[in-house]
Coordinates of C-alpha atoms (C1' of nucleotides) in Angstrom, one line a residue:
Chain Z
X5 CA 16.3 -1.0 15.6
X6 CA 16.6 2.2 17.8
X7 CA 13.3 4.4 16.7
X8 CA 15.8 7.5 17.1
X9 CA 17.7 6.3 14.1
X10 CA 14.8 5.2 12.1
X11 CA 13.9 8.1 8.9
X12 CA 10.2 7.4 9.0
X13 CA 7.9 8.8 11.3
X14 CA 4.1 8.2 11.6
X15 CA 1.6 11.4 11.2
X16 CA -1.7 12.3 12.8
X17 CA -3.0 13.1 9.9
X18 CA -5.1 10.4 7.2
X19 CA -3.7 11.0 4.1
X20 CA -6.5 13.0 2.1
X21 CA -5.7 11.0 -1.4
X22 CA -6.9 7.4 0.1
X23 CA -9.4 6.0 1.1
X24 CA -8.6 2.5 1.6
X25 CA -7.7 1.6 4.8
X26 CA -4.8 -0.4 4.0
X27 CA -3.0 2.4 2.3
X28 CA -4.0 5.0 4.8
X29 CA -2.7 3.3 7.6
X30 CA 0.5 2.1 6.0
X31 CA 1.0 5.8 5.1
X32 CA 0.2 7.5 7.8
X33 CA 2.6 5.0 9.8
X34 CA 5.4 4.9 7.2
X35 CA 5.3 1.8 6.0
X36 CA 5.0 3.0 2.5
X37 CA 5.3 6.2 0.2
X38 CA 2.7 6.7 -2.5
X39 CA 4.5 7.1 -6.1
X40 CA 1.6 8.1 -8.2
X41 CA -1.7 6.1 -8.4
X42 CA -1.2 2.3 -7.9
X43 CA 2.5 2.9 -7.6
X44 CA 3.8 3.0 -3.7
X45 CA 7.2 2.7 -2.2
X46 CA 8.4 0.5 0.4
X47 CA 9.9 2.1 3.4
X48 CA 12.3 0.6 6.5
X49 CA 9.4 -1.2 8.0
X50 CA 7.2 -1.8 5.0
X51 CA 9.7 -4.0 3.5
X52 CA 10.5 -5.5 6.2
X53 CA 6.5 -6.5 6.4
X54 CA 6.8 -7.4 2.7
X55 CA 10.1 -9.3 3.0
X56 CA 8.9 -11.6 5.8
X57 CA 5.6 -12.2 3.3
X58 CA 8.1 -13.3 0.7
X59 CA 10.2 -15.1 2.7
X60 CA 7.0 -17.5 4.1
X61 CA 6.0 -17.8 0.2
X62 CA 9.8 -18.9 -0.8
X63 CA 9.9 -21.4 2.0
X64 CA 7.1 -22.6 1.4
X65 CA 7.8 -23.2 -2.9
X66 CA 10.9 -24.3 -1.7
X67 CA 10.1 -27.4 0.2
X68 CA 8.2 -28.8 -3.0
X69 CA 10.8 -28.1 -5.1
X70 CA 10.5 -24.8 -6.7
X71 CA 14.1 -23.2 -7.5
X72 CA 14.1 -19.2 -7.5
X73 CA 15.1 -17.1 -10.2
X74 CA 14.9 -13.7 -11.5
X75 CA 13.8 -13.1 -15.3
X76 CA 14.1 -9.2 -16.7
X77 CA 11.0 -6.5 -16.3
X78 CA 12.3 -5.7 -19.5
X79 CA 10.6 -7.5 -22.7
X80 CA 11.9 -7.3 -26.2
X81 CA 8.2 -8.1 -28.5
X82 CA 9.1 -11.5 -30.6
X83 CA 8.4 -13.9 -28.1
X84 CA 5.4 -12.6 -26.9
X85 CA 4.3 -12.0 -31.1
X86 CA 4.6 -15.7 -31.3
X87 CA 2.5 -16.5 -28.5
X88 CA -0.2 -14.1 -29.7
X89 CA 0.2 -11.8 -26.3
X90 CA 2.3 -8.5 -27.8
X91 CA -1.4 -7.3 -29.0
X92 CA -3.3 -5.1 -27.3
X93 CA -6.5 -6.7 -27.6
X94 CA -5.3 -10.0 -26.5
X95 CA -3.0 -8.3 -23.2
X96 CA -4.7 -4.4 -22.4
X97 CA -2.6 -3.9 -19.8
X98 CA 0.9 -3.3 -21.4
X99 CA 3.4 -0.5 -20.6
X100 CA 4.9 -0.4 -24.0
X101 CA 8.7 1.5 -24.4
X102 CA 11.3 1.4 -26.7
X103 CA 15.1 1.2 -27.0
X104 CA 16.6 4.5 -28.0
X105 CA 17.3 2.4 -31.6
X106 CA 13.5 2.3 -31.8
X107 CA 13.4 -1.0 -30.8
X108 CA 10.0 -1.5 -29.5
X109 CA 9.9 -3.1 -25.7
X110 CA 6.9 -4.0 -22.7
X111 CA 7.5 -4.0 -19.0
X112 CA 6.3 -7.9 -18.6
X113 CA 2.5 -7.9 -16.8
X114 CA 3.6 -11.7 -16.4
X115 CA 6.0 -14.3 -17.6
X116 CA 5.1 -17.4 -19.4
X117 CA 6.7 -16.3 -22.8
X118 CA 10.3 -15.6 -21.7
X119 CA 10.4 -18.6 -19.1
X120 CA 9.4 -20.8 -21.8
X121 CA 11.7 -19.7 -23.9
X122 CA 14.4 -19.9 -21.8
X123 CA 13.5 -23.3 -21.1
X124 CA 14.1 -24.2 -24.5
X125 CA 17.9 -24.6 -22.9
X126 CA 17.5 -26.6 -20.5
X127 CA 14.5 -29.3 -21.1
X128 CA 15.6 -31.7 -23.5
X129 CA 14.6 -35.2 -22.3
X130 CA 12.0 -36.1 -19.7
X131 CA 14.8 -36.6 -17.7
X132 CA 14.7 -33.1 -17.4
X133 CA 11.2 -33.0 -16.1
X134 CA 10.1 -31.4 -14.3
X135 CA 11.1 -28.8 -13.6
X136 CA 9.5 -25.5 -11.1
X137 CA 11.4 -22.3 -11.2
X138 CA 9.7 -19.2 -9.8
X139 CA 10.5 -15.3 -8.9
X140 CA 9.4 -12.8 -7.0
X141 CA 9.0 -9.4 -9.4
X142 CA 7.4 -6.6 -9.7
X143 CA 5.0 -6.5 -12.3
X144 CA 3.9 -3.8 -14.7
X145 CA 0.6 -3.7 -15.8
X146 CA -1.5 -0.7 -17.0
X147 CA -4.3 -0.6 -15.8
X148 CA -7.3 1.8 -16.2
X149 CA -7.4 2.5 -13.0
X150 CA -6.0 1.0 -9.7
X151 CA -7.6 1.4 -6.6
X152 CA -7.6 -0.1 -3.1
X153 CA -4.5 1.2 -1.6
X154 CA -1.7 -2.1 -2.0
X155 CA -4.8 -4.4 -3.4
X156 CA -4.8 -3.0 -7.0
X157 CA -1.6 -1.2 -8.1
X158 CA -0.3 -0.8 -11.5
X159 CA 3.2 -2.1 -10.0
X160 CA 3.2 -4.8 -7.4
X161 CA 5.3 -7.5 -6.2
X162 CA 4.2 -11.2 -7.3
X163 CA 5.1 -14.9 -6.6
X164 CA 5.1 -17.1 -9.8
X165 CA 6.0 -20.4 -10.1
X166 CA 5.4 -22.4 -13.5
X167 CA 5.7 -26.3 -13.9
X168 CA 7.2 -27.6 -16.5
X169 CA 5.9 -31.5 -16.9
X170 CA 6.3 -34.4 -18.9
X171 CA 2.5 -35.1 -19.1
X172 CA -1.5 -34.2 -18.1
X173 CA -0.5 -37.1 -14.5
X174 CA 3.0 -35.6 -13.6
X175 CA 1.8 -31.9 -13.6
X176 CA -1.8 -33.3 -11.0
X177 CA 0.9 -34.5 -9.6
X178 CA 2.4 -31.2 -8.6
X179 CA -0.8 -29.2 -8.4
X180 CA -2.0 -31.0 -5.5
X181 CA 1.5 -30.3 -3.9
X182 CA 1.1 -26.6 -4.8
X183 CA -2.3 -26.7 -3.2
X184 CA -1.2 -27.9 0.0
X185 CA 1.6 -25.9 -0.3
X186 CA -1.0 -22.6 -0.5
X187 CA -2.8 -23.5 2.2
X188 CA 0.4 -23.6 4.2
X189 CA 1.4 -20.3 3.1
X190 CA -1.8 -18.6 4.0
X191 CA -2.0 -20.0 7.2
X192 CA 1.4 -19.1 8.4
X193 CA 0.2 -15.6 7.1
X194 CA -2.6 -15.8 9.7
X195 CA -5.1 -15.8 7.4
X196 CA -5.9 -19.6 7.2
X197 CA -9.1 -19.5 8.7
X198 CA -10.9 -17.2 6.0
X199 CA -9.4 -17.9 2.8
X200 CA -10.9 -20.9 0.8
X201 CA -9.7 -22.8 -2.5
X202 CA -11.9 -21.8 -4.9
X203 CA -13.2 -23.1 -8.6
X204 CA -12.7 -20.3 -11.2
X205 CA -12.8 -20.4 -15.3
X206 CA -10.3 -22.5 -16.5
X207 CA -8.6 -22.9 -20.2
X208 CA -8.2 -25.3 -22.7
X209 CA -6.6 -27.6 -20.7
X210 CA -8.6 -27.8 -17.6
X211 CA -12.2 -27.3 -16.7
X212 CA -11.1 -25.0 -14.2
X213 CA -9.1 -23.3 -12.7
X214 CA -8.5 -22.3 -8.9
X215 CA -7.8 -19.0 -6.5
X216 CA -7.4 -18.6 -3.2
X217 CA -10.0 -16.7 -2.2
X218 CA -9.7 -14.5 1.0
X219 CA -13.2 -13.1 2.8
X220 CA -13.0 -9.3 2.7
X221 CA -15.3 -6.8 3.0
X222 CA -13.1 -4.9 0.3
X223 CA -12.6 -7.7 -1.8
X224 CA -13.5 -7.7 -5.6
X225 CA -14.8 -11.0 -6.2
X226 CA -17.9 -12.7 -5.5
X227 CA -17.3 -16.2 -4.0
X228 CA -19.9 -18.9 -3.0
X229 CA -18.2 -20.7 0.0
X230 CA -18.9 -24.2 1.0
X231 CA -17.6 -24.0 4.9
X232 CA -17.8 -28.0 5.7
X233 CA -15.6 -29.0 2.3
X234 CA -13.7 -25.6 2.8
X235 CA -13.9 -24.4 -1.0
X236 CA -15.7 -21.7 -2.7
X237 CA -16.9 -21.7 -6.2
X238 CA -16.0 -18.2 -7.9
X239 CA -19.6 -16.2 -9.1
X240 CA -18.1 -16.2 -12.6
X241 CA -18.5 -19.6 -12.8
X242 CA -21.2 -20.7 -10.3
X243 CA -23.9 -22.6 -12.5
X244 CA -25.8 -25.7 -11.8
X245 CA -23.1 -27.9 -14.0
X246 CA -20.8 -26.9 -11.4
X247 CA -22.6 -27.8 -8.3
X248 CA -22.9 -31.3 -10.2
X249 CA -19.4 -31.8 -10.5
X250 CA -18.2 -30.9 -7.2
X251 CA -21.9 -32.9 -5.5
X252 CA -22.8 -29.5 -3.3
X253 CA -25.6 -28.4 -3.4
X254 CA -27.3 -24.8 -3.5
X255 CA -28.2 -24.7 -0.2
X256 CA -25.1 -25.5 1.6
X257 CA -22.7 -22.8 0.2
X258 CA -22.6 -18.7 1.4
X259 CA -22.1 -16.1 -0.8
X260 CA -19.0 -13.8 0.6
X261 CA -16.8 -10.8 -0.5
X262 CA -13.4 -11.6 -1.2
X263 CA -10.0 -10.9 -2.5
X264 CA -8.4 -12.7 -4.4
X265 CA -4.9 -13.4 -3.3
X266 CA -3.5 -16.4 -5.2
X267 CA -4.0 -18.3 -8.5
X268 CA -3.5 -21.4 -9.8
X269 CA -3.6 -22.4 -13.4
X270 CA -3.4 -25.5 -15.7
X271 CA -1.7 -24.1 -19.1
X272 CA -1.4 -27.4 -21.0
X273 CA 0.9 -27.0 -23.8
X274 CA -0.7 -23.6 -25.2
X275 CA 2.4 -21.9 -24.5
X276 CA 5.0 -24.9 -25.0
X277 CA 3.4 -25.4 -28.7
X278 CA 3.3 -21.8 -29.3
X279 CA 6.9 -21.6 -28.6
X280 CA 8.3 -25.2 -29.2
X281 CA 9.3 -26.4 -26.1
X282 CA 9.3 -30.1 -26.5
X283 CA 11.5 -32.8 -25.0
X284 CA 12.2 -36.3 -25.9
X285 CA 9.9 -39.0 -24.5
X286 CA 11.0 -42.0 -22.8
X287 CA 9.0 -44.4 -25.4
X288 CA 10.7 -41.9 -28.0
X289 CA 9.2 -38.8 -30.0
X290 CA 9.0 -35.5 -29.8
X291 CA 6.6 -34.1 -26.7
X292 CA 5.2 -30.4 -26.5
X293 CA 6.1 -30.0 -22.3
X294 CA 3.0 -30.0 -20.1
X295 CA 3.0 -26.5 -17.9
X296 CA 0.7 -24.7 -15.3
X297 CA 1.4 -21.4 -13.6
X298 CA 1.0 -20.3 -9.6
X299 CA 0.6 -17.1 -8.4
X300 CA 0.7 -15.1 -5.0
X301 CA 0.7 -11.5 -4.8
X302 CA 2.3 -10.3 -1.7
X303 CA 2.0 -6.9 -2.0
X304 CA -1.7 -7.6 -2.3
X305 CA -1.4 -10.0 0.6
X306 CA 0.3 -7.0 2.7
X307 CA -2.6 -4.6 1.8
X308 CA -5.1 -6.8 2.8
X309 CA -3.5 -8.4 6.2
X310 CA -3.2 -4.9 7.4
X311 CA -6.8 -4.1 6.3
X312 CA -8.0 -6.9 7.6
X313 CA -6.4 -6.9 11.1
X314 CA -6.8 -3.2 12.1
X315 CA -8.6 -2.0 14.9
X316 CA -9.1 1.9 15.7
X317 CA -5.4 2.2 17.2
X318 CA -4.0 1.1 13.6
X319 CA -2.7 -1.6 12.8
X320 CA -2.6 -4.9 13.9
X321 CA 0.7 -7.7 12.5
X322 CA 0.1 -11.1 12.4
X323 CA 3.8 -12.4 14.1
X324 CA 4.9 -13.9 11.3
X325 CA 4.7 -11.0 9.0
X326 CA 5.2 -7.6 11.8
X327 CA 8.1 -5.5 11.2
X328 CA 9.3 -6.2 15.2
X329 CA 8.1 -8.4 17.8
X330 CA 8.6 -6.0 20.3
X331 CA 8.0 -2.4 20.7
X332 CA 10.0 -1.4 23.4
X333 CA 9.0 2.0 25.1
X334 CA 11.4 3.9 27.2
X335 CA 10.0 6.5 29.4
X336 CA 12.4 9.0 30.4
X337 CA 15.8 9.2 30.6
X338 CA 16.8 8.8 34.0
X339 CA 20.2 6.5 33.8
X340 CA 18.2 3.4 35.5
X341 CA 15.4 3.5 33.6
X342 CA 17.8 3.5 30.5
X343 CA 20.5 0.9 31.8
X344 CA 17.0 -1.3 32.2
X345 CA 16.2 -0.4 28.8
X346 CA 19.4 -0.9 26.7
X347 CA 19.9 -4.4 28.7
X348 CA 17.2 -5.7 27.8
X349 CA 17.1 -4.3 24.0
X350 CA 20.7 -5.9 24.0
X351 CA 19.0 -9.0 25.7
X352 CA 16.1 -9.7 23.2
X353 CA 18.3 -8.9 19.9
X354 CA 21.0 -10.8 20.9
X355 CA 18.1 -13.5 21.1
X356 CA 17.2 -13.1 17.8
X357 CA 14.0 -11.1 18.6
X358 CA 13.4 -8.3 16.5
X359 CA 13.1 -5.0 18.5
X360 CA 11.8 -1.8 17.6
X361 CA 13.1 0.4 20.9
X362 CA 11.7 3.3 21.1
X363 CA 14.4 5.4 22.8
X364 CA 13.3 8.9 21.6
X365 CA 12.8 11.8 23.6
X366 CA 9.1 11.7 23.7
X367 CA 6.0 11.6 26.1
X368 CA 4.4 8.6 26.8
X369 CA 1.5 9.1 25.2
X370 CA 2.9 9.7 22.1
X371 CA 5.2 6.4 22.3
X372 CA 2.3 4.3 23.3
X373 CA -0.1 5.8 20.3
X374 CA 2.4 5.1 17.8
X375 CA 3.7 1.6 19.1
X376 CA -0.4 0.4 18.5
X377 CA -0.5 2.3 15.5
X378 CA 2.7 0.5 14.0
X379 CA 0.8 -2.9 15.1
X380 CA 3.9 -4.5 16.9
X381 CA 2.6 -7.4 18.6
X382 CA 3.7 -6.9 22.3
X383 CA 4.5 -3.6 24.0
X384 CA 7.0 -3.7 26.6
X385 CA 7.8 -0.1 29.1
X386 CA 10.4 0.4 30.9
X387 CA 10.1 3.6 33.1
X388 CA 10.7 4.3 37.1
X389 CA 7.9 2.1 38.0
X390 CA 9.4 -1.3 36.2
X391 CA 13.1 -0.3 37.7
X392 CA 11.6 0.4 41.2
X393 CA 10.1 -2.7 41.0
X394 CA 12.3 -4.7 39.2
X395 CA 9.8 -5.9 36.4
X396 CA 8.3 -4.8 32.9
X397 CA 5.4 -3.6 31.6
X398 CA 4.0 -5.8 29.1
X399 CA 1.2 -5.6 26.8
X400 CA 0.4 -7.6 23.6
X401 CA -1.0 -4.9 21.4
X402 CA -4.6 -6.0 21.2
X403 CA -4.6 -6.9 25.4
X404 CA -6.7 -3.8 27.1
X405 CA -4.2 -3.8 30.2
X406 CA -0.6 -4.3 30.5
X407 CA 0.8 -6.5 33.7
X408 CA 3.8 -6.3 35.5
X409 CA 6.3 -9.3 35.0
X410 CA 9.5 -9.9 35.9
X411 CA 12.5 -10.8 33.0
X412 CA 12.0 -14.7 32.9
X413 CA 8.3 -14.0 31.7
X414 CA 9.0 -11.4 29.7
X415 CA 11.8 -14.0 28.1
X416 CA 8.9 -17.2 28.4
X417 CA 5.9 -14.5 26.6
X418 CA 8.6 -13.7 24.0
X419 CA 9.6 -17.3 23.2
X420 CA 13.4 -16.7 24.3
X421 CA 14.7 -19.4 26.0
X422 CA 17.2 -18.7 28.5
Chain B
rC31 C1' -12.7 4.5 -20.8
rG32 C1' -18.0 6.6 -19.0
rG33 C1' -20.0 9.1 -14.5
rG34 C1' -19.1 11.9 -9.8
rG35 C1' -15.7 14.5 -6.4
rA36 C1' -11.1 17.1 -5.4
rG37 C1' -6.0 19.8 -6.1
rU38 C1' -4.0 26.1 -1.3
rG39 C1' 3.6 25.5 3.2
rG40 C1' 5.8 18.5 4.8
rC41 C1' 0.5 16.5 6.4
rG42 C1' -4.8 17.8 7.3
rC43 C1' -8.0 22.0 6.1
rA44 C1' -10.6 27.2 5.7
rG45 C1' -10.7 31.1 2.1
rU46 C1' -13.4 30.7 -4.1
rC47 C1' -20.3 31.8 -4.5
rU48 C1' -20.0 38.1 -3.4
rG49 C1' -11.8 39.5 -7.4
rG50 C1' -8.2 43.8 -3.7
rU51 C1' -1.3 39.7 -4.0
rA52 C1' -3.1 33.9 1.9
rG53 C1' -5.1 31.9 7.1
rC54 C1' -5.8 27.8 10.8
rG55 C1' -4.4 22.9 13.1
rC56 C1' -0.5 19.2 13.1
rG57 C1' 4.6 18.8 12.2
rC58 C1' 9.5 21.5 12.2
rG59 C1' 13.6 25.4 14.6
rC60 C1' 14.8 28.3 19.2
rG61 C1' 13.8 29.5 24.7
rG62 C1' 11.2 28.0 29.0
rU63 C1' 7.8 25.1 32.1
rU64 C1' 6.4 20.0 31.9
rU65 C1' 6.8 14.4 31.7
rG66 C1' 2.3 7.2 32.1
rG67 C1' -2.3 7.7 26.6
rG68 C1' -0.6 12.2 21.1
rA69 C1' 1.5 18.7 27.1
rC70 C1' 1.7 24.1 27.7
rC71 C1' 3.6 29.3 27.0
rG72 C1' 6.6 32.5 24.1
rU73 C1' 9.0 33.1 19.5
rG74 C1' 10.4 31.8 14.5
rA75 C1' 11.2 29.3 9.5
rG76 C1' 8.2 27.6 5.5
rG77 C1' 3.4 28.7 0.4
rU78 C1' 2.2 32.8 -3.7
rC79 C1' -2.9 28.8 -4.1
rG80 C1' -1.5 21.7 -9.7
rC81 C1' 0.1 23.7 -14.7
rA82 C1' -0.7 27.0 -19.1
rG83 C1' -3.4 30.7 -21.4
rG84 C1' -7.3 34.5 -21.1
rU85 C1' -10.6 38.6 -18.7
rU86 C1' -9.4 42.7 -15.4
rC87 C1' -6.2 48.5 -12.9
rG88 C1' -5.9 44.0 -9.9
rA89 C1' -7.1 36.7 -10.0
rA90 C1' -6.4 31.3 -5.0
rU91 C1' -11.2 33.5 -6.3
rC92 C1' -14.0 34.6 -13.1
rC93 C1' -13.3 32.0 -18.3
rU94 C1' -10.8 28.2 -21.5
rG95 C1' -7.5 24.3 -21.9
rU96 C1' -4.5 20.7 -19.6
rC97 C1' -2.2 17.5 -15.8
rU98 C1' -2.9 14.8 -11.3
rC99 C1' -5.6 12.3 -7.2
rC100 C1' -10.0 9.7 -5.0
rC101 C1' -14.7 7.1 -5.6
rC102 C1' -18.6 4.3 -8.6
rG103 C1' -18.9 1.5 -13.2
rA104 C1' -16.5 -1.6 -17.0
rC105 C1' -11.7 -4.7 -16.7
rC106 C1' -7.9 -7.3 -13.8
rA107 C1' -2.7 -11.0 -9.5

RNA sequence: CGGGGAGUGGCGCAGUCUGGUAGCGCGCGCGGUUUGGGACCGUGAGGUCGCAGGUUCGAAUCCUGUCUCCCCGACCA
């Protein structure tokens, strides 16, 4: 993408209104737009950030199966009535709306009621079982107050997946799959290293649940990390009961900040019962169908990789997740310096390497600030010096110095093979 | 929802205490000089001070109400 043709621009300026530095940075370098409180608008790079976060999360669910689908923001109240969730002191977080007919509606804060009842279609044997369809959608949910830039919004993109089992064995089954499958997630993400399975309150159906927990100085949650069995226990349930079922003791854990960035729950056959999804049972007999639910918010997960990454130049993408691999500076416009330029833009895309050239008539200076404050991973500057010498300038964007290297390291650095 | 802070050109701010119809930086247009870490000179465009009432000869400034944003708390992917 040529710079020149790209809407956004970055600002000096720290937006006044935040004071996270996730949503300051992604602001002030147009990645996002901010709606209203909690509520923030994806911009040309922004979603391409967000898409490359989605698209790691839908490989990943789909090499254990998961299927995608797409179920409706839109909620009409009966199905949520029978599950008990349409009132407002069971679910406080409902955008409520009607239908110009009166006909009362919610913006769904999740979706357990109308997958299950859609399911009603589909599962009637345990030959049907099981069964994991997921989504990426937004999700509405009102709350008192949002905070924390892209951690905390009352609209923001989520992962969910929900199992759909014959029994207790064939949905541990599958949560140990989505487990690995997690941790495969977050370490593509680069953040691998620092986030932690952790024990949190469970339901009816399981002792506990589990989050993925990643350390933050921002984060909301209070986790109690165990480094040598890589888990945490979550504060809310950290008691001596717990320590005895996991064999840990006090002394080995540390307590840590973090943010919680995935979640993984065993629902049993609370919602199945509530809303009669049964299927037929091998032996014979009607079966209420065994489910758990799996969430990743990547929204969230985009907020706190580019906290988490920063420096004082802005901010800093993993690979897997920048907008561009390469921020390619032009200095000037003398034809040579732009021939070398637009050859090896051509070069690099045709590759399959994402570009971000930035062929604007600027200074240098201002190229340079705003290639480390848009966090592209290497820096590449083509000016009289590189065609004089027949080389390019390249500089990974947390490197001090750039170096002088000619095309078939640029090419090796980049990955392209020639 | 309780407590605290704040709303003034696109962005960041000063002016409010001590009323007299608005100023600075960035950005933007035009002309010129520049050109390797956010250049410089000149010249322009752009706001009626969140909104609604009120006090006053006169309100960005005082009073009342209201909306919005940020932070802490409570609550949450």
């Amino acid at each position: 993408m040529r710079l020149s043709q790209l809407f956004t621009k970055t600002s000096r300026n720290v937006p006044a209104d935040e004071t996270a530095k996730n949503a300051q940075l992604l602001i002030q370098a147009g990645f996002i737009n901010k709606e209203m409180a909690g509520v923030y608008a994806y911009l040309p790079l922004g979603k391409i950030v967000l898409d490359n976060i989605v698209q790691i999360i839908r490989e990943e669910m789909n090499a254990i199966g998961g299927q995608e689908i797409s179920l409706t923001a839109l909620q009409g109240k009966e199905v949520w009535e029978t599950s008990g969730r349409w009132s407002d002191e069971v679910v406080d977080v409902w955008f409520r709306t009607k239908l110009a007919n009166g006909t009362e509606l919610g913006l769904a804060p999740t979706h357990e009621e109308p997958l299950t009842a859609m399911m009603k279609r589909f599962i009637d044997s345990y030959k049907d079982l099981p069964a994991f369809p997921y989504q990426f959608q937004i999700k509405f949910r009102n709350e008192l107050r949002s905070k924390s830039g892209l951690m905390r919004g009352r609209e923001f993109l989520m992962k969910d997946l929900y199992s759909f089992s014959t029994d207790q064995a064939q949905h541990e089954a599958f949560y140990e799959k989505i487990i690995e499958a997690y941790h495969k997630v977050f370490e593509r993400l680069g953040l691998g290293d620092i986030t932690y399975k952790t024990f949190a309150s469970g339901g009816s159906f399981s002792k506990y649940s589990h989050e993925f927990q990643t350390l933050s100085p921002v984060g909301e949650d209070t986790i109690y990390v165990h480094e040598a069995k890589k888990l945490a226990i979550n504060k809310e349930v950290f008691t001596d009961e717990v320590l005895a079922d996991l064999g840990i003791n006090r002394d080995e854990l540390v307590e840590q900040t973090a943010v919680e960035v995935g979640n993984i729950f065993t629902l049993g056959t609370k919602f199945s019962e509530a809303l009669d999804l049964t299927y037929n049972a091998e032996a014979g007999g009607s079966q209420p169908v065994f489910m758990g639910s799996y969430g990743i918010g990547p929204s969230r997960l985009m907020g706190l990789i580019a906290e988490h990454f920063a420096d004082d130049k802005g901010l800093v993408w993993p690979e897997n997740v920048a907008p561009a691999k390469v921020y390619l500076a032009r200095l000037g416009d003398q034809p040579a310096v732009v021939k070398q330029a637009d050859e090896l833009y051509d070069r690099l895309t045709t590759a399959g390497v994402l570009v971000l050239y930035d062929d604007r008539d600027m200074r240098a200076g201002e190229k340079f600030a705003d290639a480390d404050l848009l966090g592209i991973p290497y820096r590449i500057v083509i000016s009289e010096k590189t065609v004089a010498a027949d080389s390019y300038e390249l500089k990974a964007r947390q490197a001090d110095t750039a170096q002088m290297v000619k095309l078939d390291e640029v090419l090796k650095t980049l990955g392209v093979t020639a």
